[in-house]
Amino acid sequence: MKKRNITIKAVLAVTACTACVAVNAQKQYPQQEPMTPGMSEYWTPQPKIVTPGDIKTNSAPSDAIVLFDGKDLSAWENTKGEPAQWTVHDGVFTVNKKAGDIQTKQKFNNYQLHIEWCVPENITGTNQARGNSGVFMQGMYEIQILDCYNNETYVNGQTGSVYKQTPPLANAMRKPGEWNVYDIIYTAPVFKEDGTYRVPPRVTVIQNGIVLQNNTTILGTTEYIGFPKIVKHGAGPIILQSHGDPSEPISFRNIWLREL
Ligand code: MG
């Protein structure tokens, strides 16, 4: 008899539960709209229109800040703020080793930089003493320029290295006498109150169409002696290095920058 009561209770419970489901099935909840292609597309703001440089004349894009167009060094000065004394000739300019480094008058944060450089066909010297120069991001961080065509040196000091930090991913040198092209994308650091990096600087370097640095983290200043230092700074110039090596001086042309 007891067993039979339990069975009846179970049947009633199942019946009640079935009724509950029936009620819920009748209740109307909001339904999610079916996705359409347009739901994941947006149209504004439209990217600004930039006219690319002419591939034949190698001109700068329409929104670039032209830092050297073959005529003069009016965008440049020496590190004391005096007129740049490097030599302009034949649409290029050549390092004047007696005159020291030059820098842009304008200061920058994030940018895309295009710069072309050439070591003389008759270049002499070995290791770091062969067409040594460099381009400094925000005046602090050197991307090495050196003739590494059949010229070995320490790898974190070769062409396209973040100097004394990160070697390039490849050696993409053209022969002496031929022009090399650097396209550099640089992201400035963000600092904490205490002067250390909240977000370190980063750099991508492409030489002659070949990636040498792929969004590389810059660890600090690029020291010749010692390890990187973290020095708080703001916007800074592009600096071109006048290196004291005894080899024949290198030349530059077609320099422009797009702020990002
Ligand atoms: Mg150098």
PDB file of C-alpha atoms and ligand atoms in Angstrom:
ATOM      1  CA  MET A   1       0.000   0.000   0.000  1.00  0.00           C
ATOM      2  CA  LYS A   2       2.808   2.362   0.897  1.00  0.00           C
ATOM      3  CA  LYS A   3       4.556   1.648  -2.375  1.00  0.00           C
ATOM      4  CA  ARG A   4       1.398   2.521  -4.322  1.00  0.00           C
ATOM      5  CA  ASN A   5       1.118   5.991  -2.603  1.00  0.00           C
ATOM      6  CA  ILE A   6       4.632   6.870  -3.696  1.00  0.00           C
ATOM      7  CA  THR A   7       3.787   5.981  -7.290  1.00  0.00           C
ATOM      8  CA  ILE A   8       0.682   8.200  -7.261  1.00  0.00           C
ATOM      9  CA  LYS A   9       2.699  11.152  -5.877  1.00  0.00           C
ATOM     10  CA  ALA A  10       5.262  10.692  -8.635  1.00  0.00           C
ATOM     11  CA  VAL A  11       2.555  10.701 -11.327  1.00  0.00           C
ATOM     12  CA  LEU A  12       1.054  13.910  -9.889  1.00  0.00           C
ATOM     13  CA  ALA A  13       4.479  15.596  -9.803  1.00  0.00           C
ATOM     14  CA  VAL A  14       5.142  14.735 -13.440  1.00  0.00           C
ATOM     15  CA  THR A  15       1.719  16.043 -14.396  1.00  0.00           C
ATOM     16  CA  ALA A  16       2.349  19.356 -12.565  1.00  0.00           C
ATOM     17  CA  CYS A  17       5.756  19.768 -14.208  1.00  0.00           C
ATOM     18  CA  THR A  18       4.325  19.129 -17.683  1.00  0.00           C
ATOM     19  CA  ALA A  19       1.741  21.852 -17.074  1.00  0.00           C
ATOM     20  CA  CYS A  20       4.501  24.262 -16.013  1.00  0.00           C
ATOM     21  CA  VAL A  21       6.383  23.686 -19.284  1.00  0.00           C
ATOM     22  CA  ALA A  22       3.207  24.262 -21.213  1.00  0.00           C
ATOM     23  CA  VAL A  23       2.700  27.652 -19.512  1.00  0.00           C
ATOM     24  CA  ASN A  24       6.301  28.728 -20.240  1.00  0.00           C
ATOM     25  CA  ALA A  25       5.934  27.680 -23.854  1.00  0.00           C
ATOM     26  CA  GLN A  26       3.009  30.067 -24.215  1.00  0.00           C
ATOM     27  CA  LYS A  27       4.854  33.074 -22.691  1.00  0.00           C
ATOM     28  CA  GLN A  28       6.229  35.489 -25.281  1.00  0.00           C
ATOM     29  CA  TYR A  29       9.824  36.686 -24.787  1.00  0.00           C
ATOM     30  CA  PRO A  30      11.568  39.279 -26.977  1.00  0.00           C
ATOM     31  CA  GLN A  31      13.364  37.562 -29.814  1.00  0.00           C
ATOM     32  CA  GLN A  32      16.848  38.522 -31.012  1.00  0.00           C
ATOM     33  CA  GLU A  33      16.746  40.252 -34.374  1.00  0.00           C
ATOM     34  CA  PRO A  34      18.236  38.102 -37.129  1.00  0.00           C
ATOM     35  CA  MET A  35      21.689  39.381 -38.155  1.00  0.00           C
ATOM     36  CA  THR A  36      21.997  41.124 -41.485  1.00  0.00           C
ATOM     37  CA  PRO A  37      25.272  42.119 -43.191  1.00  0.00           C
ATOM     38  CA  GLY A  38      24.629  45.799 -42.522  1.00  0.00           C
ATOM     39  CA  MET A  39      24.520  45.319 -38.753  1.00  0.00           C
ATOM     40  CA  SER A  40      28.327  44.872 -38.615  1.00  0.00           C
ATOM     41  CA  GLU A  41      29.222  47.653 -41.078  1.00  0.00           C
ATOM     42  CA  TYR A  42      29.782  51.349 -40.364  1.00  0.00           C
ATOM     43  CA  TRP A  43      30.440  54.213 -42.741  1.00  0.00           C
ATOM     44  CA  THR A  44      31.711  57.162 -40.764  1.00  0.00           C
ATOM     45  CA  PRO A  45      34.132  58.699 -40.212  1.00  0.00           C
ATOM     46  CA  GLN A  46      35.575  58.090 -43.654  1.00  0.00           C
ATOM     47  CA  PRO A  47      39.435  57.856 -43.767  1.00  0.00           C
ATOM     48  CA  LYS A  48      41.035  61.006 -45.112  1.00  0.00           C
ATOM     49  CA  ILE A  49      42.024  60.908 -48.741  1.00  0.00           C
ATOM     50  CA  VAL A  50      45.799  60.822 -49.284  1.00  0.00           C
ATOM     51  CA  THR A  51      47.207  61.019 -52.778  1.00  0.00           C
ATOM     52  CA  PRO A  52      50.192  58.651 -52.957  1.00  0.00           C
ATOM     53  CA  GLY A  53      53.523  59.879 -54.246  1.00  0.00           C
ATOM     54  CA  ASP A  54      54.237  59.566 -57.940  1.00  0.00           C
ATOM     55  CA  ILE A  55      56.032  56.275 -58.499  1.00  0.00           C
ATOM     56  CA  LYS A  56      58.099  57.726 -61.367  1.00  0.00           C
ATOM     57  CA  THR A  57      59.288  60.885 -59.662  1.00  0.00           C
ATOM     58  CA  ASN A  58      59.399  59.299 -56.197  1.00  0.00           C
ATOM     59  CA  SER A  59      57.486  62.235 -54.727  1.00  0.00           C
ATOM     60  CA  ALA A  60      55.989  62.364 -51.225  1.00  0.00           C
ATOM     61  CA  PRO A  61      52.346  61.570 -50.409  1.00  0.00           C
ATOM     62  CA  SER A  62      50.001  64.551 -50.332  1.00  0.00           C
ATOM     63  CA  ASP A  63      49.808  64.753 -46.521  1.00  0.00           C
ATOM     64  CA  ALA A  64      53.538  64.282 -45.839  1.00  0.00           C
ATOM     65  CA  ILE A  65      55.839  66.768 -44.160  1.00  0.00           C
ATOM     66  CA  VAL A  66      58.679  67.022 -46.639  1.00  0.00           C
ATOM     67  CA  LEU A  67      61.983  67.108 -44.767  1.00  0.00           C
ATOM     68  CA  PHE A  68      64.230  67.126 -47.835  1.00  0.00           C
ATOM     69  CA  ASP A  69      63.155  67.486 -51.445  1.00  0.00           C
ATOM     70  CA  GLY A  70      66.587  67.862 -52.999  1.00  0.00           C
ATOM     71  CA  LYS A  71      66.857  71.634 -52.667  1.00  0.00           C
ATOM     72  CA  ASP A  72      68.011  72.710 -49.214  1.00  0.00           C
ATOM     73  CA  LEU A  73      68.297  71.828 -45.539  1.00  0.00           C
ATOM     74  CA  SER A  74      65.806  74.423 -44.352  1.00  0.00           C
ATOM     75  CA  ALA A  75      63.956  71.770 -42.305  1.00  0.00           C
ATOM     76  CA  TRP A  76      67.174  70.894 -40.459  1.00  0.00           C
ATOM     77  CA  GLU A  77      69.570  72.422 -37.941  1.00  0.00           C
ATOM     78  CA  ASN A  78      72.571  71.266 -35.953  1.00  0.00           C
ATOM     79  CA  THR A  79      72.062  70.077 -32.396  1.00  0.00           C
ATOM     80  CA  LYS A  80      72.783  73.599 -31.112  1.00  0.00           C
ATOM     81  CA  GLY A  81      69.928  75.005 -33.152  1.00  0.00           C
ATOM     82  CA  GLU A  82      72.202  76.577 -35.760  1.00  0.00           C
ATOM     83  CA  PRO A  83      71.870  76.104 -39.544  1.00  0.00           C
ATOM     84  CA  ALA A  84      72.709  72.598 -40.722  1.00  0.00           C
ATOM     85  CA  GLN A  85      76.118  72.546 -42.416  1.00  0.00           C
ATOM     86  CA  TRP A  86      75.933  69.302 -44.331  1.00  0.00           C
ATOM     87  CA  THR A  87      76.558  69.540 -48.058  1.00  0.00           C
ATOM     88  CA  VAL A  88      73.646  69.785 -50.513  1.00  0.00           C
ATOM     89  CA  HIS A  89      74.445  68.842 -54.107  1.00  0.00           C
ATOM     90  CA  ASP A  90      72.786  67.152 -57.067  1.00  0.00           C
ATOM     91  CA  GLY A  91      69.468  66.714 -55.262  1.00  0.00           C
ATOM     92  CA  VAL A  92      71.014  64.927 -52.282  1.00  0.00           C
ATOM     93  CA  PHE A  93      72.915  65.946 -49.161  1.00  0.00           C
ATOM     94  CA  THR A  94      76.077  64.424 -47.758  1.00  0.00           C
ATOM     95  CA  VAL A  95      77.258  64.100 -44.176  1.00  0.00           C
ATOM     96  CA  ASN A  96      79.784  66.726 -43.105  1.00  0.00           C
ATOM     97  CA  LYS A  97      81.654  64.874 -40.395  1.00  0.00           C
ATOM     98  CA  LYS A  98      83.170  68.070 -39.033  1.00  0.00           C
ATOM     99  CA  ALA A  99      79.758  69.656 -38.539  1.00  0.00           C
ATOM    100  CA  GLY A 100      78.268  67.003 -36.245  1.00  0.00           C
ATOM    101  CA  ASP A 101      74.759  65.575 -36.185  1.00  0.00           C
ATOM    102  CA  ILE A 102      71.791  67.353 -37.706  1.00  0.00           C
ATOM    103  CA  GLN A 103      68.181  67.234 -36.555  1.00  0.00           C
ATOM    104  CA  THR A 104      64.794  68.312 -37.783  1.00  0.00           C
ATOM    105  CA  LYS A 105      63.624  71.684 -36.527  1.00  0.00           C
ATOM    106  CA  GLN A 106      60.207  70.159 -35.985  1.00  0.00           C
ATOM    107  CA  LYS A 107      59.523  67.619 -33.238  1.00  0.00           C
ATOM    108  CA  PHE A 108      57.363  64.563 -33.671  1.00  0.00           C
ATOM    109  CA  ASN A 109      55.584  61.803 -31.779  1.00  0.00           C
ATOM    110  CA  ASN A 110      54.104  58.987 -33.857  1.00  0.00           C
ATOM    111  CA  TYR A 111      54.942  58.816 -37.520  1.00  0.00           C
ATOM    112  CA  GLN A 112      55.790  57.045 -40.732  1.00  0.00           C
ATOM    113  CA  LEU A 113      59.220  58.139 -41.958  1.00  0.00           C
ATOM    114  CA  HIS A 114      60.641  57.628 -45.434  1.00  0.00           C
ATOM    115  CA  ILE A 115      64.358  58.218 -45.900  1.00  0.00           C
ATOM    116  CA  GLU A 116      66.790  57.134 -48.599  1.00  0.00           C
ATOM    117  CA  TRP A 117      70.534  56.772 -48.096  1.00  0.00           C
ATOM    118  CA  CYS A 118      73.547  55.724 -50.105  1.00  0.00           C
ATOM    119  CA  VAL A 119      77.097  54.818 -49.231  1.00  0.00           C
ATOM    120  CA  PRO A 120      79.719  55.836 -51.794  1.00  0.00           C
ATOM    121  CA  GLU A 121      80.627  53.280 -54.422  1.00  0.00           C
ATOM    122  CA  ASN A 122      84.267  53.549 -53.357  1.00  0.00           C
ATOM    123  CA  ILE A 123      83.521  53.120 -49.642  1.00  0.00           C
ATOM    124  CA  THR A 124      86.373  51.718 -47.563  1.00  0.00           C
ATOM    125  CA  GLY A 125      86.622  50.379 -44.028  1.00  0.00           C
ATOM    126  CA  THR A 126      85.242  47.389 -42.166  1.00  0.00           C
ATOM    127  CA  ASN A 127      82.978  46.510 -39.272  1.00  0.00           C
ATOM    128  CA  GLN A 128      81.427  49.681 -37.765  1.00  0.00           C
ATOM    129  CA  ALA A 129      83.865  51.938 -39.612  1.00  0.00           C
ATOM    130  CA  ARG A 130      82.160  51.668 -43.006  1.00  0.00           C
ATOM    131  CA  GLY A 131      79.445  54.184 -43.799  1.00  0.00           C
ATOM    132  CA  ASN A 132      78.296  54.477 -40.214  1.00  0.00           C
ATOM    133  CA  SER A 133      75.422  56.859 -39.586  1.00  0.00           C
ATOM    134  CA  GLY A 134      72.005  56.455 -38.015  1.00  0.00           C
ATOM    135  CA  VAL A 135      68.537  57.838 -37.760  1.00  0.00           C
ATOM    136  CA  PHE A 136      67.259  58.595 -34.276  1.00  0.00           C
ATOM    137  CA  MET A 137      63.596  58.443 -33.293  1.00  0.00           C
ATOM    138  CA  GLN A 138      62.633  61.381 -31.082  1.00  0.00           C
ATOM    139  CA  GLY A 139      66.336  62.134 -30.749  1.00  0.00           C
ATOM    140  CA  MET A 140      66.698  59.112 -28.422  1.00  0.00           C
ATOM    141  CA  TYR A 141      66.598  55.790 -30.223  1.00  0.00           C
ATOM    142  CA  GLU A 142      68.966  54.944 -33.082  1.00  0.00           C
ATOM    143  CA  ILE A 143      68.092  52.782 -36.047  1.00  0.00           C
ATOM    144  CA  GLN A 144      71.516  51.941 -37.369  1.00  0.00           C
ATOM    145  CA  ILE A 145      72.728  52.977 -40.796  1.00  0.00           C
ATOM    146  CA  LEU A 146      75.866  51.155 -41.889  1.00  0.00           C
ATOM    147  CA  ASP A 147      77.227  49.544 -45.033  1.00  0.00           C
ATOM    148  CA  CYS A 148      76.686  45.871 -44.237  1.00  0.00           C
ATOM    149  CA  TYR A 149      77.029  44.713 -47.828  1.00  0.00           C
ATOM    150  CA  ASN A 150      79.703  42.008 -47.442  1.00  0.00           C
ATOM    151  CA  ASN A 151      80.688  43.645 -44.172  1.00  0.00           C
ATOM    152  CA  GLU A 152      80.093  41.782 -40.929  1.00  0.00           C
ATOM    153  CA  THR A 153      79.793  43.394 -37.540  1.00  0.00           C
ATOM    154  CA  TYR A 154      78.065  42.620 -34.252  1.00  0.00           C
ATOM    155  CA  VAL A 155      74.513  41.767 -35.244  1.00  0.00           C
ATOM    156  CA  ASN A 156      72.793  44.170 -32.866  1.00  0.00           C
ATOM    157  CA  GLY A 157      74.806  46.942 -34.484  1.00  0.00           C
ATOM    158  CA  GLN A 158      74.257  46.099 -38.137  1.00  0.00           C
ATOM    159  CA  THR A 159      72.088  47.902 -40.650  1.00  0.00           C
ATOM    160  CA  GLY A 160      68.543  48.265 -39.395  1.00  0.00           C
ATOM    161  CA  SER A 161      69.293  47.197 -35.834  1.00  0.00           C
ATOM    162  CA  VAL A 162      67.823  49.035 -32.921  1.00  0.00           C
ATOM    163  CA  TYR A 163      71.373  49.910 -32.014  1.00  0.00           C
ATOM    164  CA  LYS A 164      72.893  47.612 -29.375  1.00  0.00           C
ATOM    165  CA  GLN A 165      69.437  46.129 -28.721  1.00  0.00           C
ATOM    166  CA  THR A 166      67.680  44.201 -31.467  1.00  0.00           C
ATOM    167  CA  PRO A 167      69.325  42.820 -34.634  1.00  0.00           C
ATOM    168  CA  PRO A 168      67.465  43.141 -37.922  1.00  0.00           C
ATOM    169  CA  LEU A 169      65.487  40.162 -39.214  1.00  0.00           C
ATOM    170  CA  ALA A 170      67.447  40.235 -42.476  1.00  0.00           C
ATOM    171  CA  ASN A 171      70.367  41.841 -44.261  1.00  0.00           C
ATOM    172  CA  ALA A 172      68.695  43.709 -47.120  1.00  0.00           C
ATOM    173  CA  MET A 173      71.657  45.850 -48.210  1.00  0.00           C
ATOM    174  CA  ARG A 174      72.132  47.071 -51.723  1.00  0.00           C
ATOM    175  CA  LYS A 175      75.643  47.443 -53.100  1.00  0.00           C
ATOM    176  CA  PRO A 176      77.668  50.550 -52.324  1.00  0.00           C
ATOM    177  CA  GLY A 177      76.698  53.248 -54.796  1.00  0.00           C
ATOM    178  CA  GLU A 178      73.050  52.088 -54.886  1.00  0.00           C
ATOM    179  CA  TRP A 179      70.291  53.782 -52.899  1.00  0.00           C
ATOM    180  CA  ASN A 180      68.770  52.106 -49.863  1.00  0.00           C
ATOM    181  CA  VAL A 181      65.270  52.992 -48.703  1.00  0.00           C
ATOM    182  CA  TYR A 182      64.116  52.980 -45.103  1.00  0.00           C
ATOM    183  CA  ASP A 183      60.425  53.121 -44.276  1.00  0.00           C
ATOM    184  CA  ILE A 184      60.064  53.396 -40.521  1.00  0.00           C
ATOM    185  CA  ILE A 185      56.857  53.325 -38.484  1.00  0.00           C
ATOM    186  CA  TYR A 186      57.452  54.652 -34.997  1.00  0.00           C
ATOM    187  CA  THR A 187      55.155  54.710 -31.966  1.00  0.00           C
ATOM    188  CA  ALA A 188      56.236  57.018 -29.167  1.00  0.00           C
ATOM    189  CA  PRO A 189      56.345  55.811 -25.573  1.00  0.00           C
ATOM    190  CA  VAL A 190      53.883  56.749 -22.852  1.00  0.00           C
ATOM    191  CA  PHE A 191      55.445  57.481 -19.475  1.00  0.00           C
ATOM    192  CA  LYS A 192      54.279  56.966 -15.932  1.00  0.00           C
ATOM    193  CA  GLU A 193      54.572  59.720 -13.348  1.00  0.00           C
ATOM    194  CA  ASP A 194      57.810  58.163 -12.072  1.00  0.00           C
ATOM    195  CA  GLY A 195      59.445  58.481 -15.494  1.00  0.00           C
ATOM    196  CA  THR A 196      59.371  54.795 -16.456  1.00  0.00           C
ATOM    197  CA  TYR A 197      57.522  53.484 -19.469  1.00  0.00           C
ATOM    198  CA  ARG A 198      53.824  52.829 -19.142  1.00  0.00           C
ATOM    199  CA  VAL A 199      53.969  51.855 -22.830  1.00  0.00           C
ATOM    200  CA  PRO A 200      57.475  51.507 -24.318  1.00  0.00           C
ATOM    201  CA  PRO A 201      58.326  52.894 -27.765  1.00  0.00           C
ATOM    202  CA  ARG A 202      57.928  50.549 -30.716  1.00  0.00           C
ATOM    203  CA  VAL A 203      59.361  50.538 -34.211  1.00  0.00           C
ATOM    204  CA  THR A 204      58.888  48.802 -37.523  1.00  0.00           C
ATOM    205  CA  VAL A 205      61.703  49.163 -40.056  1.00  0.00           C
ATOM    206  CA  ILE A 206      61.475  48.162 -43.705  1.00  0.00           C
ATOM    207  CA  GLN A 207      64.584  48.396 -45.867  1.00  0.00           C
ATOM    208  CA  ASN A 208      64.171  48.133 -49.619  1.00  0.00           C
ATOM    209  CA  GLY A 209      60.773  46.483 -49.087  1.00  0.00           C
ATOM    210  CA  ILE A 210      62.084  43.921 -46.591  1.00  0.00           C
ATOM    211  CA  VAL A 211      61.012  43.917 -42.939  1.00  0.00           C
ATOM    212  CA  LEU A 212      63.960  44.335 -40.564  1.00  0.00           C
ATOM    213  CA  GLN A 213      62.091  45.249 -37.380  1.00  0.00           C
ATOM    214  CA  ASN A 214      58.530  44.043 -36.859  1.00  0.00           C
ATOM    215  CA  ASN A 215      56.868  46.279 -34.263  1.00  0.00           C
ATOM    216  CA  THR A 216      59.933  45.853 -32.060  1.00  0.00           C
ATOM    217  CA  THR A 217      59.803  47.094 -28.488  1.00  0.00           C
ATOM    218  CA  ILE A 218      62.553  49.644 -27.853  1.00  0.00           C
ATOM    219  CA  LEU A 219      64.032  49.032 -24.415  1.00  0.00           C
ATOM    220  CA  GLY A 220      65.435  52.497 -23.821  1.00  0.00           C
ATOM    221  CA  THR A 221      68.152  54.766 -25.163  1.00  0.00           C
ATOM    222  CA  THR A 222      70.563  53.182 -27.637  1.00  0.00           C
ATOM    223  CA  GLU A 223      73.868  53.513 -25.812  1.00  0.00           C
ATOM    224  CA  TYR A 224      77.295  52.863 -27.351  1.00  0.00           C
ATOM    225  CA  ILE A 225      78.599  51.878 -23.923  1.00  0.00           C
ATOM    226  CA  GLY A 226      76.258  50.350 -21.396  1.00  0.00           C
ATOM    227  CA  PHE A 227      72.668  49.220 -21.412  1.00  0.00           C
ATOM    228  CA  PRO A 228      69.489  51.072 -22.403  1.00  0.00           C
ATOM    229  CA  LYS A 229      68.364  53.870 -20.141  1.00  0.00           C
ATOM    230  CA  ILE A 230      64.789  54.985 -19.669  1.00  0.00           C
ATOM    231  CA  VAL A 231      64.709  58.750 -19.896  1.00  0.00           C
ATOM    232  CA  LYS A 232      61.392  60.566 -19.808  1.00  0.00           C
ATOM    233  CA  HIS A 233      60.826  62.735 -22.873  1.00  0.00           C
ATOM    234  CA  GLY A 234      58.204  64.277 -25.052  1.00  0.00           C
ATOM    235  CA  ALA A 235      58.037  64.926 -28.785  1.00  0.00           C
ATOM    236  CA  GLY A 236      61.494  64.922 -30.348  1.00  0.00           C
ATOM    237  CA  PRO A 237      63.335  65.511 -33.620  1.00  0.00           C
ATOM    238  CA  ILE A 238      64.638  63.085 -36.197  1.00  0.00           C
ATOM    239  CA  ILE A 239      68.417  63.132 -35.776  1.00  0.00           C
ATOM    240  CA  LEU A 240      70.860  62.019 -38.455  1.00  0.00           C
ATOM    241  CA  GLN A 241      74.203  60.868 -37.131  1.00  0.00           C
ATOM    242  CA  SER A 242      77.549  62.258 -38.155  1.00  0.00           C
ATOM    243  CA  HIS A 243      79.678  59.308 -37.110  1.00  0.00           C
ATOM    244  CA  GLY A 244      83.376  59.767 -36.540  1.00  0.00           C
ATOM    245  CA  ASP A 245      84.447  56.726 -38.530  1.00  0.00           C
ATOM    246  CA  PRO A 246      87.117  57.516 -41.156  1.00  0.00           C
ATOM    247  CA  SER A 247      85.188  56.086 -44.117  1.00  0.00           C
ATOM    248  CA  GLU A 248      83.820  58.178 -46.960  1.00  0.00           C
ATOM    249  CA  PRO A 249      80.623  60.064 -45.910  1.00  0.00           C
ATOM    250  CA  ILE A 250      77.203  58.802 -46.906  1.00  0.00           C
ATOM    251  CA  SER A 251      74.401  60.749 -48.578  1.00  0.00           C
ATOM    252  CA  PHE A 252      70.653  61.120 -48.093  1.00  0.00           C
ATOM    253  CA  ARG A 253      67.739  62.075 -50.307  1.00  0.00           C
ATOM    254  CA  ASN A 254      63.941  62.109 -50.489  1.00  0.00           C
ATOM    255  CA  ILE A 255      63.003  62.393 -46.816  1.00  0.00           C
ATOM    256  CA  TRP A 256      59.407  62.784 -45.751  1.00  0.00           C
ATOM    257  CA  LEU A 257      57.274  61.994 -42.751  1.00  0.00           C
ATOM    258  CA  ARG A 258      53.577  61.405 -42.119  1.00  0.00           C
ATOM    259  CA  GLU A 259      52.361  62.038 -38.607  1.00  0.00           C
ATOM    260  CA  LEU A 260      50.130  59.254 -37.301  1.00  0.00           C
TER     261      LEU A 260
HETATM  262 MG    MG B   1      75.390  54.678 -36.161  1.00  0.00          MG
END
